[in-house]
mmCIF file of C-alpha atoms in Angstrom:
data_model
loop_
_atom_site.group_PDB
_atom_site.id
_atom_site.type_symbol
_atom_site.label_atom_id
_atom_site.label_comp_id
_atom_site.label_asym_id
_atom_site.label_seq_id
_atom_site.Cartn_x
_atom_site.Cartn_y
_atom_site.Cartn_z
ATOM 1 C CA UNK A 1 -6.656 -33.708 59.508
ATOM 2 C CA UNK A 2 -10.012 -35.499 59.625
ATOM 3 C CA UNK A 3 -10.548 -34.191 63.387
ATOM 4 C CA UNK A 4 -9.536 -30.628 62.558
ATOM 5 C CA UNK A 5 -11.979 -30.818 59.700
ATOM 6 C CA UNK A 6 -15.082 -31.923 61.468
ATOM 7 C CA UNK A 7 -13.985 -29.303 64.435
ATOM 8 C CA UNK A 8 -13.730 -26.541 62.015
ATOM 9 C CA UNK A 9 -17.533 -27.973 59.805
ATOM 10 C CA UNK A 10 -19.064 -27.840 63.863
ATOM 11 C CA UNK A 11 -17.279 -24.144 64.988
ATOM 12 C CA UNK A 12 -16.345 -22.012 62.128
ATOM 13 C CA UNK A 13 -19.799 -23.194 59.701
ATOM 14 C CA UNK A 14 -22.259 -24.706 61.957
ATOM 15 C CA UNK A 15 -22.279 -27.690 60.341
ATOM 16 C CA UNK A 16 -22.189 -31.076 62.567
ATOM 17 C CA UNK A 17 -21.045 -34.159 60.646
ATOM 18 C CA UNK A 18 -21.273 -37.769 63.341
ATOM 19 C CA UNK A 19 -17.965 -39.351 62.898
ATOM 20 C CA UNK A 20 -19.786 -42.606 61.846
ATOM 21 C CA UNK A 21 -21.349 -41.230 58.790
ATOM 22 C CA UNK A 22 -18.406 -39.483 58.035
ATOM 23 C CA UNK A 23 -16.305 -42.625 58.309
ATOM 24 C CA UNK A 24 -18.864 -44.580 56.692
ATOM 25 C CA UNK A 25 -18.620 -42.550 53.341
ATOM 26 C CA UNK A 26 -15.124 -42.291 53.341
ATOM 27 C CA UNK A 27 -15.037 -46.201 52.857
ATOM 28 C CA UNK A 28 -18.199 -46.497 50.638
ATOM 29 C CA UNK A 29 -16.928 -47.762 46.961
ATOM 30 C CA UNK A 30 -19.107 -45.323 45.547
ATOM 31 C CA UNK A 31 -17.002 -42.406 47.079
ATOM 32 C CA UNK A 32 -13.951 -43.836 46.018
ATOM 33 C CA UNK A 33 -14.950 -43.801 42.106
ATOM 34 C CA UNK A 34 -16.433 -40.448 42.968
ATOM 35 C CA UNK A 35 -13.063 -39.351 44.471
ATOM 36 C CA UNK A 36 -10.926 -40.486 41.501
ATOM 37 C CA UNK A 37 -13.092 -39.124 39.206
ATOM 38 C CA UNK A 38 -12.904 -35.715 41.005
ATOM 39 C CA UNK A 39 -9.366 -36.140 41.778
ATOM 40 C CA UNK A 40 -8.087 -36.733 38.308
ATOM 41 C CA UNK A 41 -10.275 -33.337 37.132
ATOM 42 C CA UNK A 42 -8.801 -31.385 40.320
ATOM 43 C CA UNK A 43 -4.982 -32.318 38.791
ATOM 44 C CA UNK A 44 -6.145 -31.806 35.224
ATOM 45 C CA UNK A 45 -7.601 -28.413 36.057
ATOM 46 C CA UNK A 46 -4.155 -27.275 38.533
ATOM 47 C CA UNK A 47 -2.222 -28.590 35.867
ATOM 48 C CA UNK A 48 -3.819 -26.601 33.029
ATOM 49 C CA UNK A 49 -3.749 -23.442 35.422
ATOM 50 C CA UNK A 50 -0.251 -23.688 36.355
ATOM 51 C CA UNK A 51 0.474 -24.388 32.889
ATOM 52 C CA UNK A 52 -1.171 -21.352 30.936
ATOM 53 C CA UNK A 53 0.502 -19.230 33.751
ATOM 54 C CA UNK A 54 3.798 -21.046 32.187
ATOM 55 C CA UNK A 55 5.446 -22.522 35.041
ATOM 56 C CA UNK A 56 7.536 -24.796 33.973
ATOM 57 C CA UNK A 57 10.258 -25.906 35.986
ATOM 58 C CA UNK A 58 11.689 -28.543 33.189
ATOM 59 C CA UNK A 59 11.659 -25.934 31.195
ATOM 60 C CA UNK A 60 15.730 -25.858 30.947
ATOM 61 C CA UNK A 61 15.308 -29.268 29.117
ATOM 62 C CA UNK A 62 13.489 -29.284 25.864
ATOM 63 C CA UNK A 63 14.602 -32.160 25.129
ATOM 64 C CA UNK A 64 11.912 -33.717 27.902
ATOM 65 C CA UNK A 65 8.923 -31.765 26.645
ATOM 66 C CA UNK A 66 7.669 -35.019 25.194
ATOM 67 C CA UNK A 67 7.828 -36.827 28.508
ATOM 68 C CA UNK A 68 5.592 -36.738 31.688
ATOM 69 C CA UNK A 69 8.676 -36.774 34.103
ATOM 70 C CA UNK A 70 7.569 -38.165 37.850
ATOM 71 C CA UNK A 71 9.169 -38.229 40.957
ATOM 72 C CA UNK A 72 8.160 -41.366 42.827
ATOM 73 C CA UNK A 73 8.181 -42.753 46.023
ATOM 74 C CA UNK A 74 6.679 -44.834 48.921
ATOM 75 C CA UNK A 75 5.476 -42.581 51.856
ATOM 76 C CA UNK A 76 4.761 -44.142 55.574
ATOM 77 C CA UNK A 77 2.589 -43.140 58.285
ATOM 78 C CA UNK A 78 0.988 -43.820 61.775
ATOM 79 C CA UNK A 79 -1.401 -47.096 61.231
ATOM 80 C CA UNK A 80 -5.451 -46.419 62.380
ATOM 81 C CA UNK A 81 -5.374 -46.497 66.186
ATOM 82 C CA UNK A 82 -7.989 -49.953 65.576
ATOM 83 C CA UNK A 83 -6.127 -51.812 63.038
ATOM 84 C CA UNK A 84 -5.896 -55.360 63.375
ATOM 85 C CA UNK A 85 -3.102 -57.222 64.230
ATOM 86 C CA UNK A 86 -1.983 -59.387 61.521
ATOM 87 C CA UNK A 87 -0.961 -63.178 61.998
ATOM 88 C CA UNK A 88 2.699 -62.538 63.486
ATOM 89 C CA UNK A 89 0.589 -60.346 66.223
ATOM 90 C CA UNK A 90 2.119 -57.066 64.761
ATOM 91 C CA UNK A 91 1.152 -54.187 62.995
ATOM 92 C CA UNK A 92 3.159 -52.002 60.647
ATOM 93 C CA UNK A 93 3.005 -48.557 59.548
ATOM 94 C CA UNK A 94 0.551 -47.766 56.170
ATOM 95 C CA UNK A 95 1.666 -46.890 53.228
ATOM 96 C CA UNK A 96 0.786 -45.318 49.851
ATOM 97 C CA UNK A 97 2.900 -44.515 46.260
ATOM 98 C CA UNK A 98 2.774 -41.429 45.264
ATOM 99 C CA UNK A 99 4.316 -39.432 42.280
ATOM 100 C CA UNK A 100 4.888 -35.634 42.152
ATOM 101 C CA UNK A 101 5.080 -34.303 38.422
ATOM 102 C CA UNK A 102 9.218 -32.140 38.330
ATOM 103 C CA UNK A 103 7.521 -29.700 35.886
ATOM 104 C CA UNK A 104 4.766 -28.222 37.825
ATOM 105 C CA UNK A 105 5.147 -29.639 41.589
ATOM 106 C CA UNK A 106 2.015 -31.229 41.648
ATOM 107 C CA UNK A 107 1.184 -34.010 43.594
ATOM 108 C CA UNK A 108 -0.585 -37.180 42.653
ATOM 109 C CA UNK A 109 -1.830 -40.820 44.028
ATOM 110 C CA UNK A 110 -0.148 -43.565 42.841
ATOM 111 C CA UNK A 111 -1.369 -46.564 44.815
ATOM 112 C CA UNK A 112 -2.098 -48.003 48.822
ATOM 113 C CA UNK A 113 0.953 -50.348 49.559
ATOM 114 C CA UNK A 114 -0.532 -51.524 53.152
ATOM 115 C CA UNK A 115 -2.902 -50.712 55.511
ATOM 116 C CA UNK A 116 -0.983 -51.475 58.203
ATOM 117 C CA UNK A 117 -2.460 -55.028 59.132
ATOM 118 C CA UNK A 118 0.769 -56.394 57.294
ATOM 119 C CA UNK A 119 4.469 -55.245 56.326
ATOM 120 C CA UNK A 120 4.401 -54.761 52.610
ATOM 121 C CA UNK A 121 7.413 -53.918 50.004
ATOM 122 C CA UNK A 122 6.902 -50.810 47.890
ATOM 123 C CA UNK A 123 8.527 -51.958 44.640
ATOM 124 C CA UNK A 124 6.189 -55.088 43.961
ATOM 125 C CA UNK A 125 3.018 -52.763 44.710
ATOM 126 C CA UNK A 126 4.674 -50.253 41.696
ATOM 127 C CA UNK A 127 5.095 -52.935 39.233
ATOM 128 C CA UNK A 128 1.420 -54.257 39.796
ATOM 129 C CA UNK A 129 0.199 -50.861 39.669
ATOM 130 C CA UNK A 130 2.378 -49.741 36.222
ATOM 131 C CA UNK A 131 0.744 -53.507 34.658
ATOM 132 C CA UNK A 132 -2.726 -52.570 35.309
ATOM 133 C CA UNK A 133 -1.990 -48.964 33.511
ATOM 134 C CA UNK A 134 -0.713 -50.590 31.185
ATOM 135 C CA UNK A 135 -4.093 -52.169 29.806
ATOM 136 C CA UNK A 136 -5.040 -48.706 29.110
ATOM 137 C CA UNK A 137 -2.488 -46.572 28.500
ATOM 138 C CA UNK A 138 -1.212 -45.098 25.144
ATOM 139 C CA UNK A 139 1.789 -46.621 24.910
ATOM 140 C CA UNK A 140 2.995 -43.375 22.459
ATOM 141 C CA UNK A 141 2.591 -40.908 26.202
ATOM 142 C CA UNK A 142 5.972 -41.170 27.178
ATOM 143 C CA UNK A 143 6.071 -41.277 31.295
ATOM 144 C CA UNK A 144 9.608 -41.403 32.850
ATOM 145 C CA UNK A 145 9.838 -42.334 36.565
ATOM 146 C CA UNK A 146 12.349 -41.392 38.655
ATOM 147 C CA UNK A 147 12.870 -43.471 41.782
ATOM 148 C CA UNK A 148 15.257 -44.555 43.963
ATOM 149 C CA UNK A 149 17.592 -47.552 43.817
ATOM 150 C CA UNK A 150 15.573 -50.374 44.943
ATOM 151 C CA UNK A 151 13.207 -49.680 41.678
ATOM 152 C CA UNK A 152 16.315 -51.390 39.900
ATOM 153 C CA UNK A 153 14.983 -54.392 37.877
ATOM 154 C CA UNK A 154 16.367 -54.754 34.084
ATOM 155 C CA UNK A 155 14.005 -56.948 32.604
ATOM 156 C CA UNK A 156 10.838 -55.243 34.329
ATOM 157 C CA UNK A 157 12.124 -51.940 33.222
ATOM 158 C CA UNK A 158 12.801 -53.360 29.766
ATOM 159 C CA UNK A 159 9.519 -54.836 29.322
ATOM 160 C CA UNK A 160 8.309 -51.512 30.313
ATOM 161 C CA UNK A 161 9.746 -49.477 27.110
ATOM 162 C CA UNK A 162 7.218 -50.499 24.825
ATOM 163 C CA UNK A 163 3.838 -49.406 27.603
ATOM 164 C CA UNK A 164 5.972 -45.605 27.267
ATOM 165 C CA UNK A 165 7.263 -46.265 30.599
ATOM 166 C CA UNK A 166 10.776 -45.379 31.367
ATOM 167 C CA UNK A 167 13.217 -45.118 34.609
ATOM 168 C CA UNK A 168 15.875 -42.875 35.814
ATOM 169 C CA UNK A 169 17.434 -44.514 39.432
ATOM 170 C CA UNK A 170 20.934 -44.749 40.740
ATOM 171 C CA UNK A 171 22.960 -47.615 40.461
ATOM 172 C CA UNK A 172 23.442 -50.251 42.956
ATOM 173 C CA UNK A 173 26.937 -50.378 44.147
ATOM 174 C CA UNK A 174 26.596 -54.564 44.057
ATOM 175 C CA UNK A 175 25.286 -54.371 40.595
ATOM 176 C CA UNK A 176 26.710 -56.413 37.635
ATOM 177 C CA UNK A 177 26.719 -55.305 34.034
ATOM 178 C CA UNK A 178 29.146 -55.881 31.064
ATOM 179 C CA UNK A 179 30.381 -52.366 29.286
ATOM 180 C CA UNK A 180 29.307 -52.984 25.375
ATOM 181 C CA UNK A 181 29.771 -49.091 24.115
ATOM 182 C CA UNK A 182 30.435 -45.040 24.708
ATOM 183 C CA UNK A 183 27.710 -42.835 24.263
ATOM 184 C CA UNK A 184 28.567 -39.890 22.426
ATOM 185 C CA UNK A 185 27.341 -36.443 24.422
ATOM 186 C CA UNK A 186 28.387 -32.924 24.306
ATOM 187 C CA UNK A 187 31.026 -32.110 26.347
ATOM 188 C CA UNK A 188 30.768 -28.446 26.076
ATOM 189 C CA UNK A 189 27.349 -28.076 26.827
ATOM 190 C CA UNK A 190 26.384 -26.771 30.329
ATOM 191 C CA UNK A 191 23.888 -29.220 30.303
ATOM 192 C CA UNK A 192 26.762 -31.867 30.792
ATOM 193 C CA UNK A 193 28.410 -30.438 33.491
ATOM 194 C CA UNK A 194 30.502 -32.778 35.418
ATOM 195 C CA UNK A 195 29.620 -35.814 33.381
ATOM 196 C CA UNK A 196 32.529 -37.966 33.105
ATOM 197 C CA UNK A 197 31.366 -40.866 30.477
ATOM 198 C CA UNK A 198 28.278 -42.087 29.488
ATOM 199 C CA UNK A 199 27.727 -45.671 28.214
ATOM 200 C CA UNK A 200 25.701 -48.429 27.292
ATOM 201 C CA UNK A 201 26.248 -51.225 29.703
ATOM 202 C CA UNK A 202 24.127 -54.909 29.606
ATOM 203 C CA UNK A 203 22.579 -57.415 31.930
ATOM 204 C CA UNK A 204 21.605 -60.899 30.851
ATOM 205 C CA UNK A 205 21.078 -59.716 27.037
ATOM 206 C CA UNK A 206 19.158 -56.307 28.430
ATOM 207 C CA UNK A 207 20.527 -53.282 27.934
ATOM 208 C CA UNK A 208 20.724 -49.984 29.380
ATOM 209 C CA UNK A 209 23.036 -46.956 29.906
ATOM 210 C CA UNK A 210 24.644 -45.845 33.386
ATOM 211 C CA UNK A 211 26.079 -42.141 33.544
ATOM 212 C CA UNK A 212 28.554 -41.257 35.491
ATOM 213 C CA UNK A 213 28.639 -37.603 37.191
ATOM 214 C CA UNK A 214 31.515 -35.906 39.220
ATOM 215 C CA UNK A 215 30.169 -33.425 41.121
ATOM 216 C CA UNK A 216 32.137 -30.184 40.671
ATOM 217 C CA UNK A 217 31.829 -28.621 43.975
ATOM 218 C CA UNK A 218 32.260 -31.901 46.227
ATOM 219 C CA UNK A 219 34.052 -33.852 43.631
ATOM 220 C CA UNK A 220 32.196 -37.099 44.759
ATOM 221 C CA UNK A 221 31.007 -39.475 41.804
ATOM 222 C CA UNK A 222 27.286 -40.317 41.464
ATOM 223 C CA UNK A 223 26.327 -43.677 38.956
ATOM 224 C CA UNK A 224 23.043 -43.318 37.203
ATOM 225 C CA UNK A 225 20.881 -45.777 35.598
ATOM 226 C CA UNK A 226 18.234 -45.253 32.966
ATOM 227 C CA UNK A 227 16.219 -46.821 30.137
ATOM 228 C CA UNK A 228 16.112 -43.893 27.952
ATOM 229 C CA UNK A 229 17.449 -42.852 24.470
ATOM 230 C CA UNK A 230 20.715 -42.003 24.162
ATOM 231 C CA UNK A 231 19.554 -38.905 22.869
ATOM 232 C CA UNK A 232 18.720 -37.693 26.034
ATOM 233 C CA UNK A 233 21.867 -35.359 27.765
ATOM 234 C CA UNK A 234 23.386 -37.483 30.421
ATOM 235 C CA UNK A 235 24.047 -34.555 32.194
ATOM 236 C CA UNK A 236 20.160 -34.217 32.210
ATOM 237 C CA UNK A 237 19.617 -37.286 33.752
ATOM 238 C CA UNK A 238 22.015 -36.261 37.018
ATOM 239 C CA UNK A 239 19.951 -33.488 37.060
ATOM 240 C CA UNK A 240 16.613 -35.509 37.422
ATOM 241 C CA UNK A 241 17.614 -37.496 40.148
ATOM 242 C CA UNK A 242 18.529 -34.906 42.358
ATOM 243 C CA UNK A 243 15.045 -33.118 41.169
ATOM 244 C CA UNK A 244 13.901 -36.580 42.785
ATOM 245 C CA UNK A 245 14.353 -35.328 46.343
ATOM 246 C CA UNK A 246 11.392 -32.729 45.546
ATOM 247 C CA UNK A 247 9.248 -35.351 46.882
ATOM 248 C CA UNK A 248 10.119 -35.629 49.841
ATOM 249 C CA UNK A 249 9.183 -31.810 50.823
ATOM 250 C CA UNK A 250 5.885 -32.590 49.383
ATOM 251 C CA UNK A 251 5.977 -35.537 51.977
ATOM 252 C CA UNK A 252 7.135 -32.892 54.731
ATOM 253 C CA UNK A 253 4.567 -30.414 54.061
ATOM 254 C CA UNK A 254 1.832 -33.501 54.393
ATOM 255 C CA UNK A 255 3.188 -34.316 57.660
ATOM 256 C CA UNK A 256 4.358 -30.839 58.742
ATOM 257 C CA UNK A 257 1.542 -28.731 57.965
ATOM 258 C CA UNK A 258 -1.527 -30.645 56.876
ATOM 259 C CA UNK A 259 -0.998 -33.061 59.950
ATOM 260 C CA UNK A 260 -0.892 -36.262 57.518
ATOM 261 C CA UNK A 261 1.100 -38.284 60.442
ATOM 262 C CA UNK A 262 -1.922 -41.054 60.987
ATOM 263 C CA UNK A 263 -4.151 -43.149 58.740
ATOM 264 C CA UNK A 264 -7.497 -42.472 59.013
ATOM 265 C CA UNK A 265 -8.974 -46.092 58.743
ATOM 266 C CA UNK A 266 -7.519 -49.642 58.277
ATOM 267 C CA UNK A 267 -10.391 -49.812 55.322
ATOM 268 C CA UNK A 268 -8.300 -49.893 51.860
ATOM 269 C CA UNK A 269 -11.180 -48.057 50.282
ATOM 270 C CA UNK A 270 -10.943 -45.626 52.800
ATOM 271 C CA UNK A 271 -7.109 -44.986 52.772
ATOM 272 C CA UNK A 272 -7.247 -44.562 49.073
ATOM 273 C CA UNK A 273 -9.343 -41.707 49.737
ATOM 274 C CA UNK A 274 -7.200 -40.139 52.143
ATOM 275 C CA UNK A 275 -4.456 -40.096 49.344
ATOM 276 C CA UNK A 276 -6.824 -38.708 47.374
ATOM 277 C CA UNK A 277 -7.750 -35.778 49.281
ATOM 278 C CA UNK A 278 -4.274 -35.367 50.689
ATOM 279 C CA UNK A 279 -3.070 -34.867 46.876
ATOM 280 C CA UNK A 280 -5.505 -32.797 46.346
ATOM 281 C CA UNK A 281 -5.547 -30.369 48.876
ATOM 282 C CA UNK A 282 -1.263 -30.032 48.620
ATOM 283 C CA UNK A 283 -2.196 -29.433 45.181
ATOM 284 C CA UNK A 284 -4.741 -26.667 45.744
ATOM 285 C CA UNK A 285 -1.772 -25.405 47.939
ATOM 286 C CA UNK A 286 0.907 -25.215 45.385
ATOM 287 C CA UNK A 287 -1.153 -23.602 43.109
ATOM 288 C CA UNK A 288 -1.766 -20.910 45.514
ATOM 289 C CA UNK A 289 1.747 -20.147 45.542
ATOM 290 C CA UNK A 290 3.143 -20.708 42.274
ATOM 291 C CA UNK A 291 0.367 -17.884 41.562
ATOM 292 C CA UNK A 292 1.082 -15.493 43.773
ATOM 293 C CA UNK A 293 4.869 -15.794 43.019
ATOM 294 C CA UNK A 294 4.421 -14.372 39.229
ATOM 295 C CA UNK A 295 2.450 -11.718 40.392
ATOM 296 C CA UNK A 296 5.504 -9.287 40.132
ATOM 297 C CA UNK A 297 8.598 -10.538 38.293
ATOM 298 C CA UNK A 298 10.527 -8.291 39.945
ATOM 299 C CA UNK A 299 9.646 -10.189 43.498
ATOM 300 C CA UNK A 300 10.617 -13.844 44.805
ATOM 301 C CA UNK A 301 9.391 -15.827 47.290
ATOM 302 C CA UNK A 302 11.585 -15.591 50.667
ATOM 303 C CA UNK A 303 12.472 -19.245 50.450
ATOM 304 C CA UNK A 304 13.807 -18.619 47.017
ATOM 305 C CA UNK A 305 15.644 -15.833 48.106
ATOM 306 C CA UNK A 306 17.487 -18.155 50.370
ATOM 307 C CA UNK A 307 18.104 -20.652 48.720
ATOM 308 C CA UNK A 308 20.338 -18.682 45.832
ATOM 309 C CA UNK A 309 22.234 -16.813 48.992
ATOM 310 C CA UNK A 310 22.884 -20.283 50.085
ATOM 311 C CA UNK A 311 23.984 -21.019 46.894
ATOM 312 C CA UNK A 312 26.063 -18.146 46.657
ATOM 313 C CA UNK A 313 27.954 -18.874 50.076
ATOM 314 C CA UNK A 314 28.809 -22.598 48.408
ATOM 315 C CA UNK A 315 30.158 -21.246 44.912
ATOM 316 C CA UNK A 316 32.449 -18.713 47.012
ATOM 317 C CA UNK A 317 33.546 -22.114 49.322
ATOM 318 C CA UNK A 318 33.780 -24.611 46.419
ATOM 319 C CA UNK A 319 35.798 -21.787 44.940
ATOM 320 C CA UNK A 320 39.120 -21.299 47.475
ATOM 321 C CA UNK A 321 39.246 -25.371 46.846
ATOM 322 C CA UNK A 322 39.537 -25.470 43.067
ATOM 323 C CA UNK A 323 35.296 -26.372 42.354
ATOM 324 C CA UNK A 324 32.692 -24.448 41.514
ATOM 325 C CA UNK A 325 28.819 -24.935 42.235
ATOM 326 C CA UNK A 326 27.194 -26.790 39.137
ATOM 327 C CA UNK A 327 25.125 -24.045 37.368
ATOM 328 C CA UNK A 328 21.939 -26.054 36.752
ATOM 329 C CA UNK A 329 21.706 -25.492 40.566
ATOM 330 C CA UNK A 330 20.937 -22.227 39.864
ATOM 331 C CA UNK A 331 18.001 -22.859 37.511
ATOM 332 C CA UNK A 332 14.424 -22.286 39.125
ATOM 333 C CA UNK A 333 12.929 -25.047 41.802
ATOM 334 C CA UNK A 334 10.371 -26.546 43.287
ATOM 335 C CA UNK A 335 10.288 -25.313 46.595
ATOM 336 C CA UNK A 336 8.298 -26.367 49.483
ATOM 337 C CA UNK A 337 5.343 -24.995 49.946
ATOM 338 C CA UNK A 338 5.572 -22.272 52.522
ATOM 339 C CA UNK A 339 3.908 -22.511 56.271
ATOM 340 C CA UNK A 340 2.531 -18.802 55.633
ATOM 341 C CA UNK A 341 0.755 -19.977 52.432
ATOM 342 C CA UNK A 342 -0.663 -23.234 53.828
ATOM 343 C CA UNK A 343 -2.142 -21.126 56.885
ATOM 344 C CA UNK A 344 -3.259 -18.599 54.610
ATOM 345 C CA UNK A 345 -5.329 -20.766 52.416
ATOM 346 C CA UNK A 346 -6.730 -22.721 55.514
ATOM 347 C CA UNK A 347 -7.903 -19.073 56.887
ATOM 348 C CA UNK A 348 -9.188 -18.204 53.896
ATOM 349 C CA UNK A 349 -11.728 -21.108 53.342
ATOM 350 C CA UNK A 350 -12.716 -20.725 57.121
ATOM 351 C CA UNK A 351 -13.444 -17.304 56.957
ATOM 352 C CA UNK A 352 -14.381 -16.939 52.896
ATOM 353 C CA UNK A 353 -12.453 -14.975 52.453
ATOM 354 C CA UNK A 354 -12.089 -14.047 48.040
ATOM 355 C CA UNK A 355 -9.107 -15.472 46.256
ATOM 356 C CA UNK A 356 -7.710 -12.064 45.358
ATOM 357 C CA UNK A 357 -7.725 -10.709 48.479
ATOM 358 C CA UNK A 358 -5.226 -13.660 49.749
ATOM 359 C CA UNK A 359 -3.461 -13.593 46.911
ATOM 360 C CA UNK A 360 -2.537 -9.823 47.815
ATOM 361 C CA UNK A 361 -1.435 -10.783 51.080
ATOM 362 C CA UNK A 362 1.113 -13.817 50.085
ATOM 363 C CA UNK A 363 2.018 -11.585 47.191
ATOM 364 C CA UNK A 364 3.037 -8.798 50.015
ATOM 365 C CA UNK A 365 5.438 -11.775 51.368
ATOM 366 C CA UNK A 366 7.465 -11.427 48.855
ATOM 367 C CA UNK A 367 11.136 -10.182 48.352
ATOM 368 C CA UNK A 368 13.311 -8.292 45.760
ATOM 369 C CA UNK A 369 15.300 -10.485 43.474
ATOM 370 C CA UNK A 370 18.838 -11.539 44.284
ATOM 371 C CA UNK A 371 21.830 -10.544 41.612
ATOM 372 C CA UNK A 372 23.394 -13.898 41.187
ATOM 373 C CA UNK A 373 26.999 -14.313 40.585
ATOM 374 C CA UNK A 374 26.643 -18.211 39.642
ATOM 375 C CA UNK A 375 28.944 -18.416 36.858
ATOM 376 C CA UNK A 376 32.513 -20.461 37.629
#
């Protein structure tokens, strides 16, 4: 990315840039408060955007409109070509947090994990991060993470309930916890589809509930854990952790499409930066095409289009044996961003080309609506 953008500031504008003073800034501390400050107003601003256009892709859960719900997870890539070794004479692969926000897609930084120079756990490098929010966080904003299974630690999570912060995960097939009560849910609602009980369960005096969901078209069982309410549907918690995998096309289009496969320094200050700029230009991205995909209500997206004929072809399978697809499937989401968008928006800023007029062109990309036979 950092080549093609210096290649593109020398052909397409004229503009020459010497790698060391490019390099040099990008690991200045000055630039990195610069960048967070400009990176926190670039998701405030998408976020407001996407917002007032109301996409909402949580939308199907009220009951979450009070939460900030996050997908989170550790994401790897190619060290800096002049990393140092570290003391075993190895190097490792750096990595960063980050969190993507399952109501409007957007992408955030969460935190550097390693540079490279050493192999470093993810979970540890969440928990230090979520403490030092702490010290300034409202502890009335109510942020649920959802992670996978290794983010499993009751009396961190616990503590973590009074900061606001609470945790969706699945649960560890070793794990050991003592059954103290049912949970009373609705059983007829479609929100609980496939739930089969719903419980609180405890560890060492801590307590916590643990869903279980039978999936209706595979009929295999999926455990939950979580720290919230018992308030919440349990059937929206299943839900939410299969919203989880969201991430990882963000992850895809990084690598993919915005060529994300290598860090650009071993610097820390440096590879907090390239989160920074990676979030924010996925983000600039996804707005793009969550706008030009209301343009016409009476158009989808061609990725959308598949993915409900795909859908289709699995109710009619789950069907001849005895299951049916569960509807919530059906609902509107987050799709990955497309490859026609991503070089659309790159041609535009090359060529300056006014927002409308690519707009018009990814809006022409779209399809007619498909009539969806979901119900079971």
């Amino acid at each position: 990315m950092v080549a093609t953008f210096l290649q593109a500031a020398e052909e397409v504008h004229e503009e020459q840039c010497p790698l060391s003073t490019y390099f040099k800034s990008l690991k200045s501390p000055r630039r990195v408060r610069m960048l967070e400050a400009v990176e926190q107003q670039s998701y405030d601003i998408d976020s407001e955007t996407l917002s007032s256009h109301g996409i909402d892709y949580l939308k199907s859960f009220p009951e979450l409109n009070d939460y900030t719900v996050l997908a989170a997870d550790g994401h790897f890539i190619d060290h800096a070509c002049h990393t140092e070794k570290g003391r075993n004479g190895k190097v490792y692969a750096a990595g960063f947090i980050y969190t993507l926000n399952l109501r409007n897609g957007l992408l955030r930084p969460f935190s550097l994990i390693t540079n490279g120079t050493r192999r470093h756990q993810e979970i540890p490098v969440l928990r230090d991060e979520l403490k030092r929010e702490n010290r300034t966080k409202n502890s009335t904003q109510k942020c649920l993470y959802v992670y996978d299974k290794a983010v499993t630690d009751y009396a961190f999570w616990n503590n973590q309930i009074e900061h606001g912060n609470l945790m969706i995960s699945v649960l560890k097939e070793n794990s050991v916890a003592t059954f103290v009560e049912s949970i009373h849910f609705d059983t007829s609602h479609e929100l609980n589809t496939g739930i089969e009980s719903y419980s609180t369960y405890e560890n060492n005096g801590i307590r916590f509930s643990i869903v279980n969901y039978r999936d209706p078209e595979t009929k295999k069982l999926h455990r939950f854990i979580t720290t919230l309410p018992g308030s919440i549907n349990p059937g929206t918690i299943a839900m939410l952790y299969f919203k989880r995998w969201t991430i990882e096309k963000a992850f895809n289009n990084s690598k993919s499409n915005l060529k994300e496969t290598k860090a650009w320094s071993s610097d820390n200050n440096s590879l907090k930066n390239q989160m920074r700029l990676t979030a924010m230009s996925y983000n600039l991205l996804r707005t793009v095409e969550e706008l030009s995909k209301i343009q016409d209500p009476e158009l989808i997206h061609p990725s959308d289009k598949k993915y409900t004929e795909d859908l289709e072809k699995r109710q009619q399978a789950a069907k001849k044996r005895g299951g049916f697809v569960n509807p919530l499937f059906f609902n509107e989401r987050i799709a990955r961003i497309s490859s026609y968008t991503i070089r659309a928006v790159q041609n535009a800023i090359m060529t300056g080309k006014s927002l409308s007029s690519f707009i018009n062109a990814l809006v022409a990309k779209l399809v007619p609506r498909v009539n969806q036979i979901g119900e079971h």
